[in-house]
GROMACS .gro file of N, CA and C in nm:
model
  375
    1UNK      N    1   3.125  21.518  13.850
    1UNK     CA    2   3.194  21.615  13.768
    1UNK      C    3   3.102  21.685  13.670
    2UNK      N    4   3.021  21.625  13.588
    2UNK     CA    5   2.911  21.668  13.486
    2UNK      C    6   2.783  21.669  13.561
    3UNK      N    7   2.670  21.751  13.562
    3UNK     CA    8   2.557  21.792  13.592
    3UNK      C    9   2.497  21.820  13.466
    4UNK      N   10   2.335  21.712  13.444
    4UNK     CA   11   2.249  21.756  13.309
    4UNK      C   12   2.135  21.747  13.381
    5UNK      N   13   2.077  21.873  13.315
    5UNK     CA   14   1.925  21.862  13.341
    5UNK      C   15   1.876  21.910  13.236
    6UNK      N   16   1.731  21.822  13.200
    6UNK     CA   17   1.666  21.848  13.097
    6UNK      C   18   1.548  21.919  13.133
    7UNK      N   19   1.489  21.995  13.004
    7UNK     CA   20   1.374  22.016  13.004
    7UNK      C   21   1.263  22.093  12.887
    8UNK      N   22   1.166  22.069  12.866
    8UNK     CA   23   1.071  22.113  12.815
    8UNK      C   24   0.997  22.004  12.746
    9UNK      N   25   0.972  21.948  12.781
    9UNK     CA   26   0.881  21.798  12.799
    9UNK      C   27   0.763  21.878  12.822
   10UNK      N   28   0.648  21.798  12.719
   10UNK     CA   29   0.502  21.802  12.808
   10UNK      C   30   0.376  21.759  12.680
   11UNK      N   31   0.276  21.819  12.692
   11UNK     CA   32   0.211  21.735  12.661
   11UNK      C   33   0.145  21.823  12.507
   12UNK      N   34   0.167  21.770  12.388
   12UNK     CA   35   0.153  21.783  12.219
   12UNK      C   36   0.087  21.707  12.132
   13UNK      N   37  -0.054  21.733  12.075
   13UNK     CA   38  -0.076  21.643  11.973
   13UNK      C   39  -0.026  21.654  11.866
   14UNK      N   40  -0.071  21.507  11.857
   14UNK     CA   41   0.031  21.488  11.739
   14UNK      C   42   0.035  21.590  11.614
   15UNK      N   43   0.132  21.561  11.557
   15UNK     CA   44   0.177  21.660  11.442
   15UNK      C   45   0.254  21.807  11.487
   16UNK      N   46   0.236  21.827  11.604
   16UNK     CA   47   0.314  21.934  11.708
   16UNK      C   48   0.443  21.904  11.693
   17UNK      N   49   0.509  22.045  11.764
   17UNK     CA   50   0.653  22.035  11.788
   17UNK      C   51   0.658  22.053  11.942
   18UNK      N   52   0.790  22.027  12.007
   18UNK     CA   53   0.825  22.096  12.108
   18UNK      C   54   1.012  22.083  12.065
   19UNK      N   55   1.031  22.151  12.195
   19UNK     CA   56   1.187  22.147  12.176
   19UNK      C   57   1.252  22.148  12.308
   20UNK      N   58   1.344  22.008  12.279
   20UNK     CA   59   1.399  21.961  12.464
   20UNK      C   60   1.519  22.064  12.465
   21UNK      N   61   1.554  22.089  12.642
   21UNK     CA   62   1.663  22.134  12.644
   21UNK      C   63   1.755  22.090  12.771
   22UNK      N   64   1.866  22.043  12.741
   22UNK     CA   65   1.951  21.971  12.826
   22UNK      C   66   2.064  22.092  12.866
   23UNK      N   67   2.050  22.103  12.985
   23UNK     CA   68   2.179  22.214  13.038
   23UNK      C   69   2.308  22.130  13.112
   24UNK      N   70   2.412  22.152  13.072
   24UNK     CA   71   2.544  22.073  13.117
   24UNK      C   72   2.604  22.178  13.193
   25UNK      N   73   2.655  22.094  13.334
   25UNK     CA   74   2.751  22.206  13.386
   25UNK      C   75   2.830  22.119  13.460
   26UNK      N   76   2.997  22.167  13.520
   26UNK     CA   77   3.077  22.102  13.533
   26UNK      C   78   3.215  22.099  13.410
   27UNK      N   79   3.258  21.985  13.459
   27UNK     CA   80   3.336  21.914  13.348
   27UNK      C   81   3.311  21.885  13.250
   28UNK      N   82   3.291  21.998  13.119
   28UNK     CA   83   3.293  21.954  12.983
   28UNK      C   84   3.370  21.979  12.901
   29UNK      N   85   3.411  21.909  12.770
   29UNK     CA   86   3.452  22.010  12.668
   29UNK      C   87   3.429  21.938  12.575
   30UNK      N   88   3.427  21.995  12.419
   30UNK     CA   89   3.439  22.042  12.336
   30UNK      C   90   3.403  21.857  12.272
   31UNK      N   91   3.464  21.781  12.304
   31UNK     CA   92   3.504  21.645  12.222
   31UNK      C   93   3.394  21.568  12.259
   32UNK      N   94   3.357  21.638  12.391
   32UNK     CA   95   3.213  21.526  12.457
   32UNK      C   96   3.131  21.474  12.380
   33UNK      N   97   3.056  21.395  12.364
   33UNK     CA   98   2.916  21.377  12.301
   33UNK      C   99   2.806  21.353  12.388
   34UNK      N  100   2.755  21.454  12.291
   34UNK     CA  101   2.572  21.482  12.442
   34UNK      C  102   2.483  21.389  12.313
   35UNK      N  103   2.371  21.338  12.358
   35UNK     CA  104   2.282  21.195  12.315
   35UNK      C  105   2.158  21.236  12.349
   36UNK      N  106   2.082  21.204  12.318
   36UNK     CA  107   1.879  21.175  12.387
   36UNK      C  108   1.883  21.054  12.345
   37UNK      N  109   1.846  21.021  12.448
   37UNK     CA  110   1.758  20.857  12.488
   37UNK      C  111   1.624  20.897  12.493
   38UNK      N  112   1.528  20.773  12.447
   38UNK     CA  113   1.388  20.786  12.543
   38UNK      C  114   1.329  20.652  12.615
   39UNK      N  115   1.252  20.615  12.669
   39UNK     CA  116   1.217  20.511  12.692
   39UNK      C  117   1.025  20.512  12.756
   40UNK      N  118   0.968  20.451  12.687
   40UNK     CA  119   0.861  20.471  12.707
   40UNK      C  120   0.808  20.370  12.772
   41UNK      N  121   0.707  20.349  12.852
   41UNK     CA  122   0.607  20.227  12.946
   41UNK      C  123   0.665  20.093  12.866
   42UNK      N  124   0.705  20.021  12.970
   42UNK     CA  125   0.725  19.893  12.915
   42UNK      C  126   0.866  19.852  12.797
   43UNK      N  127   0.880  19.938  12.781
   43UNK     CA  128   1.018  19.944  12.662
   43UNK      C  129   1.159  19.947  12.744
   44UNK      N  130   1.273  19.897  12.659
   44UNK     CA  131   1.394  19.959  12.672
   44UNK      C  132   1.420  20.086  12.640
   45UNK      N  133   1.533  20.128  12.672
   45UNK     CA  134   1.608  20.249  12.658
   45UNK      C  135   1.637  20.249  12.491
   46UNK      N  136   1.603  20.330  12.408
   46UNK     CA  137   1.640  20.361  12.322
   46UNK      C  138   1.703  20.465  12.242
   47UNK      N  139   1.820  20.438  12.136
   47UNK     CA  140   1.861  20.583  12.115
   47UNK      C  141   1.829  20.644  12.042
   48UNK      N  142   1.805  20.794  12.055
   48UNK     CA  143   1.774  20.876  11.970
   48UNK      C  144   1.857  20.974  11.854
   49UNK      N  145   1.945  21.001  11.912
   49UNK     CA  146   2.029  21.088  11.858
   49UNK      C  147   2.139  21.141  11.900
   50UNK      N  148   2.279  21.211  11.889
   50UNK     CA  149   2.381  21.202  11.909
   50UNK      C  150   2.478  21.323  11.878
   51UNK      N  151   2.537  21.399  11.923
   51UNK     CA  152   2.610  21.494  11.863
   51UNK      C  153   2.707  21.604  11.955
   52UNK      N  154   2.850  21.628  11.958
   52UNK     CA  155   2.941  21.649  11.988
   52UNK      C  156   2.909  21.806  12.004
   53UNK      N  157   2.967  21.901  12.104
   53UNK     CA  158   2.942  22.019  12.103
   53UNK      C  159   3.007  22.081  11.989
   54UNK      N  160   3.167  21.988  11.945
   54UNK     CA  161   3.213  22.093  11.856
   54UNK      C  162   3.203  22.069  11.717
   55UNK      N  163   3.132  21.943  11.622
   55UNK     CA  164   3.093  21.956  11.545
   55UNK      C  165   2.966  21.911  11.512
   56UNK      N  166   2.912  22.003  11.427
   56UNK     CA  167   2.773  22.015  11.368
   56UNK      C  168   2.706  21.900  11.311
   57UNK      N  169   2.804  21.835  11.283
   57UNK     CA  170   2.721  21.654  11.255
   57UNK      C  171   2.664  21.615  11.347
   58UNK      N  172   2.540  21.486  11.360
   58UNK     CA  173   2.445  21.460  11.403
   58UNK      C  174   2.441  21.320  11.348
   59UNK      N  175   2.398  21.228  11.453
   59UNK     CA  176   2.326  21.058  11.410
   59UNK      C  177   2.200  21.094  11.476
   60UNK      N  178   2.107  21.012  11.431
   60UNK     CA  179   1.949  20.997  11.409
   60UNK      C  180   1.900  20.862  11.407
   61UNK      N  181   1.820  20.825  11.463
   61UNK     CA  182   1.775  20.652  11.459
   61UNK      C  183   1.689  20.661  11.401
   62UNK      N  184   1.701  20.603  11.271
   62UNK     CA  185   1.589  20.598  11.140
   62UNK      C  186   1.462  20.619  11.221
   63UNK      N  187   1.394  20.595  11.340
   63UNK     CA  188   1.256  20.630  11.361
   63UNK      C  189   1.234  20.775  11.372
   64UNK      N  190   1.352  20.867  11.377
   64UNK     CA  191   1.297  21.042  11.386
   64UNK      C  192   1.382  21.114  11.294
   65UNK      N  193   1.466  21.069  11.197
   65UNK     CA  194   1.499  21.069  11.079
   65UNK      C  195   1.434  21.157  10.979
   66UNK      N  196   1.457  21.299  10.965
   66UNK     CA  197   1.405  21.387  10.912
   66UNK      C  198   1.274  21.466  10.990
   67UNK      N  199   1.287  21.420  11.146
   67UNK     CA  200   1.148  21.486  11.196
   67UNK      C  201   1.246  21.550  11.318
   68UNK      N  202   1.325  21.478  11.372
   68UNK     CA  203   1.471  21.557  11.497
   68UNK      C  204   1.550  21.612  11.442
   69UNK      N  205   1.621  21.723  11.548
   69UNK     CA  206   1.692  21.793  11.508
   69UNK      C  207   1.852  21.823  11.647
   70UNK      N  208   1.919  21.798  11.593
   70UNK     CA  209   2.037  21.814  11.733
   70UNK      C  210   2.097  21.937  11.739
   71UNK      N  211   2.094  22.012  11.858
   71UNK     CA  212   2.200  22.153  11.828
   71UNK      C  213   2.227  22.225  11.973
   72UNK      N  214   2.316  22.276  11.939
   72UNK     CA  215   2.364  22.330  12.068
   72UNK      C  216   2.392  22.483  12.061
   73UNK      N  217   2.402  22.521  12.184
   73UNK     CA  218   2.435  22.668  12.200
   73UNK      C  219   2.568  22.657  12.329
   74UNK      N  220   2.694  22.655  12.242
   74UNK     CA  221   2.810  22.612  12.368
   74UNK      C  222   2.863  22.724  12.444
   75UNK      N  223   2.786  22.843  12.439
   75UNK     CA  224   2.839  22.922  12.523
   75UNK      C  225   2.732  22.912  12.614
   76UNK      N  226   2.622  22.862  12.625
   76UNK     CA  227   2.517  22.817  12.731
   76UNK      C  228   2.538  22.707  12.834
   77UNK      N  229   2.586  22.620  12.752
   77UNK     CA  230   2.651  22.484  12.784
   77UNK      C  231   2.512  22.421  12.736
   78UNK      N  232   2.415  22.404  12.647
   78UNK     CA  233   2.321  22.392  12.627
   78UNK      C  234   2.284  22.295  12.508
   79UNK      N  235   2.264  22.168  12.503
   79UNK     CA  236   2.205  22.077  12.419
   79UNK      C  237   2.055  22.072  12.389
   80UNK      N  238   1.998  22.104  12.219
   80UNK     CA  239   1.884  22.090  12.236
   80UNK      C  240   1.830  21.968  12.111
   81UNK      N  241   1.692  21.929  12.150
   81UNK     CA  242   1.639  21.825  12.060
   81UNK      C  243   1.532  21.919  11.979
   82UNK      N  244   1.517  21.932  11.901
   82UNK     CA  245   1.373  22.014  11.805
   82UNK      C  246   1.321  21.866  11.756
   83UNK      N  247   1.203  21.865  11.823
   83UNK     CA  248   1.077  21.755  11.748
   83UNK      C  249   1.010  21.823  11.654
   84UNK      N  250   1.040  21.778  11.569
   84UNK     CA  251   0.890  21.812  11.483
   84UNK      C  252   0.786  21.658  11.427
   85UNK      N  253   0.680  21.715  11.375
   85UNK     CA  254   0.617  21.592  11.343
   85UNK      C  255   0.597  21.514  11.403
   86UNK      N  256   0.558  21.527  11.534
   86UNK     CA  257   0.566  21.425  11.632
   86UNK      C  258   0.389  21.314  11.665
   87UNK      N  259   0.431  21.189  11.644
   87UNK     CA  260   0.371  21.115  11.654
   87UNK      C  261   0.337  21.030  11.795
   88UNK      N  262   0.176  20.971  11.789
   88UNK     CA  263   0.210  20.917  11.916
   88UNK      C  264   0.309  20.803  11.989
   89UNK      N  265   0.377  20.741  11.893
   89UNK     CA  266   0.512  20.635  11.916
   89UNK      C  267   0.620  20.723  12.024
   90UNK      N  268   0.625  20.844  11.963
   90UNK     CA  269   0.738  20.922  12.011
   90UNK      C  270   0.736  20.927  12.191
   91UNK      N  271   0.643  20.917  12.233
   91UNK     CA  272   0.607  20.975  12.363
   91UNK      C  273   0.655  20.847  12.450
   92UNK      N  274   0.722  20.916  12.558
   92UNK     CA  275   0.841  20.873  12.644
   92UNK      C  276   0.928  20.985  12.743
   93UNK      N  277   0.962  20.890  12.830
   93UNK     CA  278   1.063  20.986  12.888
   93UNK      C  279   1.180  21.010  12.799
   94UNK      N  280   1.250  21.143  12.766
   94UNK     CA  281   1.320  21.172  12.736
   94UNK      C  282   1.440  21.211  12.810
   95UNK      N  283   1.586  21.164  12.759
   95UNK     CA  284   1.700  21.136  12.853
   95UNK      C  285   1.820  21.200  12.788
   96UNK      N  286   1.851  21.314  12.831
   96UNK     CA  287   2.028  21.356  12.774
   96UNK      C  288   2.138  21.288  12.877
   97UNK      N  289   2.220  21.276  12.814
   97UNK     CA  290   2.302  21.169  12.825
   97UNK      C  291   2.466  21.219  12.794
   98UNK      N  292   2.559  21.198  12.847
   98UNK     CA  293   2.734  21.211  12.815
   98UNK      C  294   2.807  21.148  12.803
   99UNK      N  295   2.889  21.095  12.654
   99UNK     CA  296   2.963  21.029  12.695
   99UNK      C  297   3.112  21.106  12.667
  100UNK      N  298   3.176  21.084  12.789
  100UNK     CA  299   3.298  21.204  12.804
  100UNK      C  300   3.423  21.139  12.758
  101UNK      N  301   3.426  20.974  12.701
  101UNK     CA  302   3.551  20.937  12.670
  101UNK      C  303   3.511  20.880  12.508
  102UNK      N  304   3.458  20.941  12.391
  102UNK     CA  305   3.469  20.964  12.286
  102UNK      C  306   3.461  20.846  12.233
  103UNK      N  307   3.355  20.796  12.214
  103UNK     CA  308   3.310  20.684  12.180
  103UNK      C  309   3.216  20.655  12.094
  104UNK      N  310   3.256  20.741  12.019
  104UNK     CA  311   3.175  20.776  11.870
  104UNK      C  312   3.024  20.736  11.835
  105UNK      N  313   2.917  20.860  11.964
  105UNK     CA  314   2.839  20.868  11.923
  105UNK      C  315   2.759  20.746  11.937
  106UNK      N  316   2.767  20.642  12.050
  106UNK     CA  317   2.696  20.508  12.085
  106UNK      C  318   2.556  20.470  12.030
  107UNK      N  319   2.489  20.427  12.027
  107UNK     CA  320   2.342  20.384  12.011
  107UNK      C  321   2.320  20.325  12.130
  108UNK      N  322   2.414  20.271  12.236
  108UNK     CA  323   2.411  20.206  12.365
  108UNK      C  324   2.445  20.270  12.472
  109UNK      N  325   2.375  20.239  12.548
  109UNK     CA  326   2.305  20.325  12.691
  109UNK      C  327   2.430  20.308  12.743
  110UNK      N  328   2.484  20.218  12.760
  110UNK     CA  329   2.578  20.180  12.862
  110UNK      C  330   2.738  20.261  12.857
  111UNK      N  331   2.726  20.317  12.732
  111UNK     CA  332   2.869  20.388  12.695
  111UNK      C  333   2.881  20.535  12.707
  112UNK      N  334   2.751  20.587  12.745
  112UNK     CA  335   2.715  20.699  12.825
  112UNK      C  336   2.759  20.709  12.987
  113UNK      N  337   2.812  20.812  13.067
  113UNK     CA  338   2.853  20.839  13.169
  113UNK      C  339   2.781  20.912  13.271
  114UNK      N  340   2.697  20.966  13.246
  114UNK     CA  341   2.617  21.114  13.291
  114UNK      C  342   2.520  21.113  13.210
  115UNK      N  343   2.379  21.092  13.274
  115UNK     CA  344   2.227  21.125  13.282
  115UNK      C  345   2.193  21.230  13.315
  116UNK      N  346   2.056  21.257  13.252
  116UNK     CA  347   1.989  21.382  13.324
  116UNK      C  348   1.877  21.309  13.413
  117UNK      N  349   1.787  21.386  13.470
  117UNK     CA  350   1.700  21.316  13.496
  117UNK      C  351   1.560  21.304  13.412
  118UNK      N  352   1.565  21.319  13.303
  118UNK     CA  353   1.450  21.268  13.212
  118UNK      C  354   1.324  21.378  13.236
  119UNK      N  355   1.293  21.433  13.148
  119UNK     CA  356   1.131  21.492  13.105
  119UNK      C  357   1.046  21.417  13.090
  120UNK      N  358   0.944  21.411  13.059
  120UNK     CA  359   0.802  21.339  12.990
  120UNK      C  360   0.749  21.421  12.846
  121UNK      N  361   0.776  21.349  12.728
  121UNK     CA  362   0.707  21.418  12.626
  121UNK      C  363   0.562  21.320  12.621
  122UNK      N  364   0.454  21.358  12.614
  122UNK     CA  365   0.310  21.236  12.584
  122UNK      C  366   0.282  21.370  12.479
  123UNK      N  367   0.272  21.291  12.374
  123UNK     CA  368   0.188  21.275  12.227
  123UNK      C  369  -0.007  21.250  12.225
  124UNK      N  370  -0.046  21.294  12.205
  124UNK     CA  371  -0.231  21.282  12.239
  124UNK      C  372  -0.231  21.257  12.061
  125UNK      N  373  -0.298  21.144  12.028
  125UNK     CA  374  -0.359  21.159  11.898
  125UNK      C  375  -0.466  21.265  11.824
   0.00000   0.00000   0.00000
């Protein structure tokens, strides 16, 4: 029913920005919550951030906490991440994510429904 694909992953030293972009198509609306995950070599899935197409609030996992940014453009169908300040910790696959039965914004992978298939951001010191 939902289709995400991400993109603009690649390769930034540090202190750079880039800015991800997750395109949704299908079955959406309004109540959904779109997410970034990342998960880097050897790690779990971790969450990044969190936020509903129709309101402008945003969760943040204290590690990108004043350096991410969540926002959308809903007549695109379009979720985006703005990195700034980006360090080499950050670097990982990056993952948009849906969860379509309102589940306020998870920190857990598992309460998500719909993946994208992940970018690569790598950070160079």
């Amino acid at each position: 029913q939902v289709q995400l694909v991400e993109s603009g992953g690649g390769l930034v030293q540090a202190g750079g920005s880039l800015r991800l972009s997750c395109a949704a198509s299908g079955r959406t609306i309004g109540s959904d919550t779109m997410a970034w995950f990342r998960q880097a070599p050897g790690k779990e899935r971790e969450f990044v951030a969190a936020k509903s197409w129709d309101y402008a609030s945003a969760r943040y996992a204290d590690s990108v906490k004043g350096r991410f940014t969540m926002s959308s453009d809903n007549a695109k169908k379009q979720m985006y991440l703005q990195m700034n300040s980006l360090e080499t910790e950050d670097t990982a696959v990056y993952y948009c994510a849906l969860d379509r039965r309102m589940r306020g914004g998870s920190t857990w992978p598992n309460n998500y429904d719909y993946w994208g298939q992940g970018t690569q951001v790598t950070v160079s010191p």
